[in-house]
Coordinates of N, CA and C in Angstrom, one line a residue:
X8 N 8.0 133.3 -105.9 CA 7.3 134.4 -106.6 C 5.8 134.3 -106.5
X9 N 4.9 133.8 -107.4 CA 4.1 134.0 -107.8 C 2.9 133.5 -106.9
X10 N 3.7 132.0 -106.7 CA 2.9 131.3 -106.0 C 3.0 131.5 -104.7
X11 N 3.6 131.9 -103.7 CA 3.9 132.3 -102.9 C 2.8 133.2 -102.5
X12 N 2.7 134.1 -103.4 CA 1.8 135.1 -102.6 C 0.5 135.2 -103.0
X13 N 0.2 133.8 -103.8 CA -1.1 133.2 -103.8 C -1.7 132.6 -102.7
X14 N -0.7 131.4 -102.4 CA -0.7 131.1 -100.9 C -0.9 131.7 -99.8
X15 N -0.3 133.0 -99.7 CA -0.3 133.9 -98.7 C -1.3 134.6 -98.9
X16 N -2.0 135.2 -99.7 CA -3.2 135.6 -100.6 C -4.8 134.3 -99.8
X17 N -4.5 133.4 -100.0 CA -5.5 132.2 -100.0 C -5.7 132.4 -98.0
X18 N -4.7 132.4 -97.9 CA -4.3 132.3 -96.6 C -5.3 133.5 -95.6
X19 N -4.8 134.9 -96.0 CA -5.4 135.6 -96.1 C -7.3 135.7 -95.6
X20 N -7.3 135.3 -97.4 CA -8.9 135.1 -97.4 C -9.5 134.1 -96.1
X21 N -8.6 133.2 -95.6 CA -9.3 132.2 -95.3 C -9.1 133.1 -93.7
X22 N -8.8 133.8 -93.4 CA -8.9 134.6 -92.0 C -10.4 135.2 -92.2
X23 N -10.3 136.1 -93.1 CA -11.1 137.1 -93.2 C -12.6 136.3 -93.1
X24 N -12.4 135.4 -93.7 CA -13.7 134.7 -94.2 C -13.8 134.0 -92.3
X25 N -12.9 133.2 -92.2 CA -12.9 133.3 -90.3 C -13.9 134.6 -89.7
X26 N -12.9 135.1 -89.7 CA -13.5 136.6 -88.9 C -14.9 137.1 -89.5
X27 N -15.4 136.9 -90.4 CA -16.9 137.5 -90.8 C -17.9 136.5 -90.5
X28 N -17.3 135.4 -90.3 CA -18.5 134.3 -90.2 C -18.4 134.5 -88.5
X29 N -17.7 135.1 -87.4 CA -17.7 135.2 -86.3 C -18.1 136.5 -86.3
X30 N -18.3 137.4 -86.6 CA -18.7 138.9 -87.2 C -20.5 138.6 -86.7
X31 N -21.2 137.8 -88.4 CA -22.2 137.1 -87.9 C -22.8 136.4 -87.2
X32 N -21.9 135.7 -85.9 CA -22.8 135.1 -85.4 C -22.8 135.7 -83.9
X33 N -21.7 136.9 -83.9 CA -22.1 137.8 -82.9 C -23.1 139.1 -83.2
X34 N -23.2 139.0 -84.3 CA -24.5 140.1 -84.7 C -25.1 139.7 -86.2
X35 N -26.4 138.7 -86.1 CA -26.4 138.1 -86.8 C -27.9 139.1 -87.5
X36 N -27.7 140.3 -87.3 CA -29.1 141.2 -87.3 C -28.5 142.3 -88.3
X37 N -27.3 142.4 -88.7 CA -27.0 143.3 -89.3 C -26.3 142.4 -91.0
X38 N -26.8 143.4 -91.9 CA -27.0 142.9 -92.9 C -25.4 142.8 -93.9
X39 N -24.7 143.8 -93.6 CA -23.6 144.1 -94.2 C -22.5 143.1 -93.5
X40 N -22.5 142.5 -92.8 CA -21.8 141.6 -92.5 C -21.7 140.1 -93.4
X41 N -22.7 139.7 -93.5 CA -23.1 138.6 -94.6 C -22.5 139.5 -96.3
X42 N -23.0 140.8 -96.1 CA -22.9 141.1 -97.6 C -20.7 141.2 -97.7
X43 N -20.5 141.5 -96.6 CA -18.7 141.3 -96.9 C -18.3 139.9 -97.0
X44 N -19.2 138.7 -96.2 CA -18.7 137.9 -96.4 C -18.8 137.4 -97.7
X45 N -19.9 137.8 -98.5 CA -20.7 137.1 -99.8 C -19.0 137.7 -100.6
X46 N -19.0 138.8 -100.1 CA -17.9 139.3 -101.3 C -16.4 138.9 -101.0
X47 N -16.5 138.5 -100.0 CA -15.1 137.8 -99.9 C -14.9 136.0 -100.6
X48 N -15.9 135.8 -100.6 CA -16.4 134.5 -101.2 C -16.2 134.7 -102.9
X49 N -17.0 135.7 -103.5 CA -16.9 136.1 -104.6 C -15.6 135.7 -105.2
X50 N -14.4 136.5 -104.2 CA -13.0 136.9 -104.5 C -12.7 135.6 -105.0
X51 N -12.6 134.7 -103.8 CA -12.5 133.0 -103.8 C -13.2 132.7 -104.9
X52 N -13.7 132.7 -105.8 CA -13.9 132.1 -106.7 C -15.4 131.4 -106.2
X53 N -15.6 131.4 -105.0 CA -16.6 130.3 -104.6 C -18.1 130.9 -104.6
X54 N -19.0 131.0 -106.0 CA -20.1 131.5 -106.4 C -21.2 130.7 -105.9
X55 N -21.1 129.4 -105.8 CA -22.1 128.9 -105.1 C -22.5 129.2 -103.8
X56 N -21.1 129.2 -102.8 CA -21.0 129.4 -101.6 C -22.2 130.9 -101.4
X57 N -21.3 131.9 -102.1 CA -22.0 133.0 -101.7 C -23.4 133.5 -102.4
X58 N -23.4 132.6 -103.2 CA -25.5 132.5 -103.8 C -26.1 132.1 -102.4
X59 N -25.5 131.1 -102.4 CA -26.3 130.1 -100.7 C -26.2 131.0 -99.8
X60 N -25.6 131.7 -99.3 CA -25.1 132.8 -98.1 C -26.4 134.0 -98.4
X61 N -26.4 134.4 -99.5 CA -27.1 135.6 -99.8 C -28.4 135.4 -99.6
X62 N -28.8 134.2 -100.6 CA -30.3 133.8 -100.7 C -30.7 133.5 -99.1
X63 N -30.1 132.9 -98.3 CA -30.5 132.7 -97.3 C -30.4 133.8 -96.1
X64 N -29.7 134.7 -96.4 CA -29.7 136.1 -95.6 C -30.5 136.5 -95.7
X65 N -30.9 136.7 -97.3 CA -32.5 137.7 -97.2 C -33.4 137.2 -96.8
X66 N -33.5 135.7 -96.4 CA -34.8 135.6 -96.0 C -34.8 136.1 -93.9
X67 N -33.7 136.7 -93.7 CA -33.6 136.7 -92.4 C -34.1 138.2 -92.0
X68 N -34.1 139.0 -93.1 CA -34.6 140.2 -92.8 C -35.9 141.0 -93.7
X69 N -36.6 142.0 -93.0 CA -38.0 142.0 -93.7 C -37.5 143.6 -94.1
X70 N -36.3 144.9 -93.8 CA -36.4 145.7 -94.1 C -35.5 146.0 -95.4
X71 N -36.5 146.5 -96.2 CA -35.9 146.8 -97.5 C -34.6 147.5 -97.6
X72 N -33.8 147.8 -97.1 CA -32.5 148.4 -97.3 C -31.9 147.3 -97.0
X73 N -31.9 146.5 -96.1 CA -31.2 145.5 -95.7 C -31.3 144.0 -96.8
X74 N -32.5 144.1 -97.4 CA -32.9 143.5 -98.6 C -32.2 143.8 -99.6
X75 N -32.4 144.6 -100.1 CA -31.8 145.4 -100.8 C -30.1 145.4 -101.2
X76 N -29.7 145.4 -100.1 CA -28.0 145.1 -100.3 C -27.2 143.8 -100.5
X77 N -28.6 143.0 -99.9 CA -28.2 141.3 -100.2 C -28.2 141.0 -101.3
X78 N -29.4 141.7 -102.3 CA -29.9 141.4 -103.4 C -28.7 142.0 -104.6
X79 N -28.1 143.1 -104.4 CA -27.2 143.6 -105.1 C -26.0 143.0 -104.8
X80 N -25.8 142.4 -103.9 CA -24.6 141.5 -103.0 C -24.8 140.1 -104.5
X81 N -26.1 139.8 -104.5 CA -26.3 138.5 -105.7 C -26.2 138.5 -107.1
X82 N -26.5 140.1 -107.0 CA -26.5 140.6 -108.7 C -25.1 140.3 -108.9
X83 N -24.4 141.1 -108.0 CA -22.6 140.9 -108.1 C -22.2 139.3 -108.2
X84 N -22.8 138.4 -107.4 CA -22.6 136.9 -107.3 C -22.6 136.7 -109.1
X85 N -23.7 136.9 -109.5 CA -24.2 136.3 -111.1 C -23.4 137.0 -112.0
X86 N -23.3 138.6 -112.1 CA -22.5 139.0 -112.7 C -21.0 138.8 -112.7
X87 N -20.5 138.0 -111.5 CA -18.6 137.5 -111.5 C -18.6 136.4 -112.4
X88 N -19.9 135.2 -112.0 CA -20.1 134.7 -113.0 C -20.4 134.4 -114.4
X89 N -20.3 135.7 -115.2 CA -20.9 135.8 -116.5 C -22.0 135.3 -116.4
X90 N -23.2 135.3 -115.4 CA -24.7 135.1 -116.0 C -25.4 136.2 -115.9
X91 N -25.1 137.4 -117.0 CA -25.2 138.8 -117.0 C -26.6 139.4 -117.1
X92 N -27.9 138.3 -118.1 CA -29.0 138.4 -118.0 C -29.5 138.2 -116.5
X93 N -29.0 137.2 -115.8 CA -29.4 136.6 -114.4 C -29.2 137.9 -113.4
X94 N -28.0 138.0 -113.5 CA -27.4 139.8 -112.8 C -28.7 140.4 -113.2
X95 N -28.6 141.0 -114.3 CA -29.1 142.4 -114.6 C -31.0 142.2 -114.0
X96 N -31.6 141.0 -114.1 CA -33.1 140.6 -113.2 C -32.7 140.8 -112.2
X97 N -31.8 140.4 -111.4 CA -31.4 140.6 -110.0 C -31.1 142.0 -109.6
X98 N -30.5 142.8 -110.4 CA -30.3 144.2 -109.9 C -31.7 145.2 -110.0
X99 N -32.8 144.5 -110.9 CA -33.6 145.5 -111.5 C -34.7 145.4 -110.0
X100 N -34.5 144.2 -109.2 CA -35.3 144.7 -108.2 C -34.9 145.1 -107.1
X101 N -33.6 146.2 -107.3 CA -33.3 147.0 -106.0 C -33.7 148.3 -106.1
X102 N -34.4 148.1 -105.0 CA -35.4 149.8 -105.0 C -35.0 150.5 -104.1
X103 N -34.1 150.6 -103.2 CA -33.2 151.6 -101.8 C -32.7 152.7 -102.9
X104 N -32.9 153.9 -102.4 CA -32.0 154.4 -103.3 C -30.7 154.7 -103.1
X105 N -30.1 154.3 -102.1 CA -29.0 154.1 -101.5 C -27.9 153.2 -102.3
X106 N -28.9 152.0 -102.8 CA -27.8 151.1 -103.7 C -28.9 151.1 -105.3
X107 N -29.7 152.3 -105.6 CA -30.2 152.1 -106.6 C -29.2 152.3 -107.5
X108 N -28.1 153.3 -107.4 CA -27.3 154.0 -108.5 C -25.9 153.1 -108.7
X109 N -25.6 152.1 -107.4 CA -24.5 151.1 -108.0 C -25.6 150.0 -108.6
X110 N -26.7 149.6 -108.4 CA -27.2 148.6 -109.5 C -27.6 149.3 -110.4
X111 N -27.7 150.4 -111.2 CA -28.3 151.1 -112.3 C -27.0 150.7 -113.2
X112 N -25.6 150.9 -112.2 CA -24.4 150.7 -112.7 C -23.6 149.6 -113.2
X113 N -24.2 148.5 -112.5 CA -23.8 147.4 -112.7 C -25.0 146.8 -114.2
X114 N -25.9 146.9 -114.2 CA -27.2 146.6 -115.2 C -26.3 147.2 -116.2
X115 N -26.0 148.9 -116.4 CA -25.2 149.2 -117.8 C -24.0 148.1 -118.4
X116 N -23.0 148.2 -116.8 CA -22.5 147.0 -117.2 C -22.2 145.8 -118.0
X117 N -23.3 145.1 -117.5 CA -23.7 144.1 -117.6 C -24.1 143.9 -119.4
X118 N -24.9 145.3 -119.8 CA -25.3 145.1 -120.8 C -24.0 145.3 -121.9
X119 N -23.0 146.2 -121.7 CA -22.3 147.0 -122.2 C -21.5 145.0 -122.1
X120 N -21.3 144.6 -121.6 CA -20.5 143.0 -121.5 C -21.2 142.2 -122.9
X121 N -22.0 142.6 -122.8 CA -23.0 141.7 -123.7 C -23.6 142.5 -125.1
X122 N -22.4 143.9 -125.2 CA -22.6 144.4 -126.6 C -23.7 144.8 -126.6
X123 N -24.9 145.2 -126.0 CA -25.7 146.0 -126.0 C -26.3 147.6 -125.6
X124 N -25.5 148.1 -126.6 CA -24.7 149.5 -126.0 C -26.2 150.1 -125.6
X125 N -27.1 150.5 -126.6 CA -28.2 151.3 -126.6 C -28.8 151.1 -125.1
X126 N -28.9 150.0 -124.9 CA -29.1 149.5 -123.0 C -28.5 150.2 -122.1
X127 N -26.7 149.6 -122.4 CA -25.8 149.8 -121.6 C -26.2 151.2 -121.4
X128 N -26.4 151.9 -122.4 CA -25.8 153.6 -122.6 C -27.6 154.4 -121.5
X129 N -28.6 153.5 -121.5 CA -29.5 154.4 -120.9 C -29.5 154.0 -119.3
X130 N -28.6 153.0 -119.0 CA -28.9 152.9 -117.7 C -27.5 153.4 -117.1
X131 N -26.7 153.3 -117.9 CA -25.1 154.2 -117.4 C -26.4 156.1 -117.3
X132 N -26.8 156.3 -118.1 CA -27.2 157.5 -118.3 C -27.4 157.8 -116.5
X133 N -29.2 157.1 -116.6 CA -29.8 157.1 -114.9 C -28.9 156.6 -113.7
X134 N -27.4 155.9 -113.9 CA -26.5 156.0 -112.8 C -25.8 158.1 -112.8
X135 N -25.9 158.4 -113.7 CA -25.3 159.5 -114.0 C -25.9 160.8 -113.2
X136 N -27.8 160.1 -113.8 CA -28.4 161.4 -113.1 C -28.0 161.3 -111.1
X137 N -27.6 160.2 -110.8 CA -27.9 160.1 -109.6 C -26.3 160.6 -109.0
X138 N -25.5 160.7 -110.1 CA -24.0 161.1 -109.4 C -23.1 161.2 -110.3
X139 N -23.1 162.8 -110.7 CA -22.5 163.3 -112.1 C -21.2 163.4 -112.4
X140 N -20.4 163.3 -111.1 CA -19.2 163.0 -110.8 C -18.3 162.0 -111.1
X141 N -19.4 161.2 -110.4 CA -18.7 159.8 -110.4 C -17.9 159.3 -111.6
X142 N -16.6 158.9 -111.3 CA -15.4 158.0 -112.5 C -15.8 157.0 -112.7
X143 N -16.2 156.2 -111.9 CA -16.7 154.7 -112.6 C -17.8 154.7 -113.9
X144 N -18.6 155.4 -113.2 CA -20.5 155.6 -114.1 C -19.6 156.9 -115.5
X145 N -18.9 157.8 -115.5 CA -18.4 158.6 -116.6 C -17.3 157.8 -117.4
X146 N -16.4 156.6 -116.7 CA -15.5 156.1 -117.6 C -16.8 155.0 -118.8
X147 N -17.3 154.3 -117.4 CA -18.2 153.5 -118.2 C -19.3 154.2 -119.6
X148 N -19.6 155.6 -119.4 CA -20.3 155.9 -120.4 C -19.4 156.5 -121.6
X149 N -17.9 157.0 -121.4 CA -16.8 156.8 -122.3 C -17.0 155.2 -123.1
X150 N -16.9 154.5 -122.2 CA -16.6 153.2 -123.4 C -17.7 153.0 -123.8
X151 N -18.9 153.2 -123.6 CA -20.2 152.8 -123.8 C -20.3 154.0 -126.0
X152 N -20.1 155.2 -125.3 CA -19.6 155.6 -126.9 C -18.7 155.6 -127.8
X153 N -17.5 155.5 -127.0 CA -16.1 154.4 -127.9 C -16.7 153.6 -128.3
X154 N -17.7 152.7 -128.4 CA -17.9 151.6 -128.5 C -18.9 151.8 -129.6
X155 N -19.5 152.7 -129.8 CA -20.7 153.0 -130.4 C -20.0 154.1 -131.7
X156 N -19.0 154.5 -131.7 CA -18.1 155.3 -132.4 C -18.1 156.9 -132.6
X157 N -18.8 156.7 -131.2 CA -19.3 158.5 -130.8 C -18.0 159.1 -130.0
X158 N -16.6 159.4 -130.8 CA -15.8 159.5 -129.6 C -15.8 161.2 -129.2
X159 N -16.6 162.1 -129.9 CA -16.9 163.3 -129.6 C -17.4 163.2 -127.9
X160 N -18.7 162.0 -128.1 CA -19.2 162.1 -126.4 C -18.4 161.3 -126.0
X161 N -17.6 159.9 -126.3 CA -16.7 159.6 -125.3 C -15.4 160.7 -124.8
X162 N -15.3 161.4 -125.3 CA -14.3 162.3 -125.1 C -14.3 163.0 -123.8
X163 N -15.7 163.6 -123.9 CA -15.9 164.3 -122.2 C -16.5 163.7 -121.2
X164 N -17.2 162.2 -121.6 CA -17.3 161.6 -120.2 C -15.7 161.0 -119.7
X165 N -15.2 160.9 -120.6 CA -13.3 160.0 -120.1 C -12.8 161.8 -119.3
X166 N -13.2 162.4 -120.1 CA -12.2 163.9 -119.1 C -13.2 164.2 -118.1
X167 N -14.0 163.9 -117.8 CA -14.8 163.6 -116.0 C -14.4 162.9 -115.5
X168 N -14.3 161.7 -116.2 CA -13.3 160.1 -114.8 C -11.9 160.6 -114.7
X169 N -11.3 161.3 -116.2 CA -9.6 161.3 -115.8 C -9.9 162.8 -114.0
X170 N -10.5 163.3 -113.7 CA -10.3 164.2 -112.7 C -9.9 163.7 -111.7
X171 N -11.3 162.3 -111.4 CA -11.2 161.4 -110.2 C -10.4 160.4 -110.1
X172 N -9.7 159.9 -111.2 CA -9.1 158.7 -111.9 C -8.2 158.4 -112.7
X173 N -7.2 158.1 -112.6 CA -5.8 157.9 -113.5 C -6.0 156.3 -113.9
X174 N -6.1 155.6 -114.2 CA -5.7 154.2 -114.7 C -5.2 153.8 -115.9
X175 N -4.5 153.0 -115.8 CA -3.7 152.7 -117.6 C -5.2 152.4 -118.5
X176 N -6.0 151.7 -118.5 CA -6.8 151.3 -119.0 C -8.0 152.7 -119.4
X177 N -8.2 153.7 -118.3 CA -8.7 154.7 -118.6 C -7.8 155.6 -119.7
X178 N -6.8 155.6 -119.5 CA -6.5 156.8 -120.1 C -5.9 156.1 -121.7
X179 N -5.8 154.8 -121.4 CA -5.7 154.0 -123.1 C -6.7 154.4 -124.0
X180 N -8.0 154.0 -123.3 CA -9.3 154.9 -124.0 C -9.2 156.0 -124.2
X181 N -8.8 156.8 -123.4 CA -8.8 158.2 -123.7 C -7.9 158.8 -125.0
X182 N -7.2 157.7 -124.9 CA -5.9 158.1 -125.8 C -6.2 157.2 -127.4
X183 N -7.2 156.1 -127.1 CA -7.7 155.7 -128.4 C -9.0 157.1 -128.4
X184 N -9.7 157.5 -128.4 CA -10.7 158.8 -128.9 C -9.7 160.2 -129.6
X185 N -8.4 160.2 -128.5 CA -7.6 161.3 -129.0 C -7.1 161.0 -130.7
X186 N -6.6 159.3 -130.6 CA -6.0 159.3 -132.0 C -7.3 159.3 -132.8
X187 N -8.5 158.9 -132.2 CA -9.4 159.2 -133.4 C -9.5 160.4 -133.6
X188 N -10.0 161.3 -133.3 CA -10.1 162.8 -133.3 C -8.9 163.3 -134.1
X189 N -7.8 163.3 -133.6 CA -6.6 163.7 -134.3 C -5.9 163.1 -135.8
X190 N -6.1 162.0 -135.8 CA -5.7 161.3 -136.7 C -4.2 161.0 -136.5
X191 N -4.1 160.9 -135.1 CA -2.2 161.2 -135.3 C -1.9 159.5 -134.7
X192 N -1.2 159.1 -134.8 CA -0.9 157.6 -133.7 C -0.7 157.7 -131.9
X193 N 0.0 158.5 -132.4 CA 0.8 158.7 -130.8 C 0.3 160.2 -130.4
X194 N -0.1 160.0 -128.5 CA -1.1 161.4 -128.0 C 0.1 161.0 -126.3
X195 N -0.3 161.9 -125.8 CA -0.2 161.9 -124.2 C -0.6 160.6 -123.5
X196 N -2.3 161.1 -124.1 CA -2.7 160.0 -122.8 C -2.0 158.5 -123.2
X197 N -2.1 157.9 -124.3 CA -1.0 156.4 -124.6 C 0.1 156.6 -123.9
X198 N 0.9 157.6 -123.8 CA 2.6 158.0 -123.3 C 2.2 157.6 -121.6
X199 N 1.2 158.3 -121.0 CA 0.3 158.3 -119.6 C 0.4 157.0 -119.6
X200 N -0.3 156.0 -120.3 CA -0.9 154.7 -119.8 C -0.1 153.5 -120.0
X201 N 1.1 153.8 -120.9 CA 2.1 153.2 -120.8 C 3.3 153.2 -119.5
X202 N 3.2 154.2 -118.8 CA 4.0 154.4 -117.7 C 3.4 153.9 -116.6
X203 N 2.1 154.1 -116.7 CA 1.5 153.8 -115.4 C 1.2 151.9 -115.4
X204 N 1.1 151.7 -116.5 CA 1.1 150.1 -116.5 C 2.1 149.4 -118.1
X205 N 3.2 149.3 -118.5 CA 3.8 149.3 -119.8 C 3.2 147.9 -120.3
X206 N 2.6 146.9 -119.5 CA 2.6 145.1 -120.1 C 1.1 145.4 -120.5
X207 N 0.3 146.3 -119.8 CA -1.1 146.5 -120.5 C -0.9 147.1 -121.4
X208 N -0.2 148.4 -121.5 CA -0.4 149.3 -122.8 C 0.0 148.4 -124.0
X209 N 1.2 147.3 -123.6 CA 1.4 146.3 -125.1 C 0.5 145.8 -125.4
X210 N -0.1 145.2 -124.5 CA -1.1 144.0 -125.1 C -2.3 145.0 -125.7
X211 N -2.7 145.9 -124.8 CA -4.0 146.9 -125.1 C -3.4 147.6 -127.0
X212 N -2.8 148.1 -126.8 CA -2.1 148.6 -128.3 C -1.8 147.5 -129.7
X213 N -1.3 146.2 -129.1 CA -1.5 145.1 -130.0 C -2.9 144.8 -130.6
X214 N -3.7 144.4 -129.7 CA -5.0 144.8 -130.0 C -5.5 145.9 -131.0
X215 N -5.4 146.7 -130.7 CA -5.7 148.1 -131.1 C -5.2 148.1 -132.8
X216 N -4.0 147.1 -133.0 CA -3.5 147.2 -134.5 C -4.1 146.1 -135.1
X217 N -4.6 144.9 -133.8 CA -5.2 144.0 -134.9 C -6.6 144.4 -135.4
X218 N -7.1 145.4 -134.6 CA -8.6 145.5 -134.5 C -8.7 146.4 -136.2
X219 N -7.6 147.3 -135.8 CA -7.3 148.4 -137.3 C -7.1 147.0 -138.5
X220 N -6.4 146.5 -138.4 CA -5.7 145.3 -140.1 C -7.1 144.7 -139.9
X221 N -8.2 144.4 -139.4 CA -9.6 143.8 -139.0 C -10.5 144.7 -140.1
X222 N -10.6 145.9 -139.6 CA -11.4 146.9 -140.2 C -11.0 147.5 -141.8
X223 N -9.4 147.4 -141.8 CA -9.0 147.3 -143.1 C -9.1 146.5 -144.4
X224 N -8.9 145.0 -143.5 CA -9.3 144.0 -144.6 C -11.0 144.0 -144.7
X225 N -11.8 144.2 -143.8 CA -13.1 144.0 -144.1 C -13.8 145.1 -145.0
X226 N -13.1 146.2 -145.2 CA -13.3 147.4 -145.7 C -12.8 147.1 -147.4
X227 N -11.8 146.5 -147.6 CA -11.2 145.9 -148.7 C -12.0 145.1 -149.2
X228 N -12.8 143.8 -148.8 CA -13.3 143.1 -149.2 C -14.8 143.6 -149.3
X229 N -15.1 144.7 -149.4 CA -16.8 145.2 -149.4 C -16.6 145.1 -150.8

């Protein structure tokens, strides 16, 4: 079972990571090649590995886009790590604008990890101006006001990502703003996000009652 296709999994990686480090040393000028390997290293668990890979890539190139993608290649490095402050300095100096709007996105992130919505919520905002569409940057500014207990505005950033985006986890949110709004327990989107994943919707809904008996007793005790 399980282990099996961890092995196979491991196994895997250890090609891929083959094949990119021969990637670069047949074109050792192109930037995105180091930045796949950094992230296949990521995967691996192996954060040092791919700090050392990055840091030393950038010093091999002097044009800012190519800079630039290493640099958000590290932010990623620090942020797998939970060193979210470290990330979020690391993303604030990507200036391409090509990868300005996934570090704008990762920085909200980052903050939003670290409970600091007001943050989180103005740089989800400036990933937004740059791509109004986008599910990732509209789910994230859904939870950014779930979180803040605005579920009026979480309501219509989550019905932007649900267009582009179905996930048990999105639409659990979705379906926690519906029961707030409604006041009812049970909505669609929970019925949705139970089908599409049933072992998350338990544990996510477990939660969800302890967080309520949380709010209860502390409400009791004022």
């Amino acid at each position: 079972g399980e282990k099996m296709t961890e092995k196979k999994e491991n196994e895997e990686n250890q090609n891929l990571v083959h094949e990119l480090i021969q990637k670069i040393d047949q074109d050792p000028h192109n930037a995105q090649n180091y930045y796949a390997l950094a992230t296949v290293l990521v995967k691996q668990q192996s954060f040092d590995q791919a700090e050392e890979l990055l840091v030393k890539a950038r010093g091999l190139f002097s044009d800012q886009p190519s800079q630039d993608l290493l640099t958000y290649g590290l932010g990623n490095v620090y942020y797998a790590t939970g060193l979210y402050e470290r990330a979020n300095a690391t993303f604030q100096t990507v200036k391409d604008s090509q990868y300005r709007h996934d570090a704008n996105l990762m920085i909200a992130q980052g903050y939003y990890a670290q409970s600091q919505y007001k943050l989180a919520f103005a740089f989800a905002l400036t990933a937004l101006e740059q791509h109004q569409q986008d599910p990732e940057t509209n789910e994230l500014m859904g939870d950014i006001n779930l979180a803040m207990g605005e579920a009026q505005a979480a309501q219509k950033y989550y019905d932007v990502a649900l267009k582009n985006k179905n996930t048990a986890k999105l639409l659990f949110n979705r379906g926690v703003v519906e029961m707030t709004l409604t006041q009812q327990p049970d909505n669609d989107y929970f019925a949705k996000a139970k089908q599409i994943d049933p072992e998350f919707f338990s544990k996510a809904k477990q939660r969800l009652v302890d967080i309520d008996k949380l709010l209860h007793s502390s409400k009791e005790a004022d």
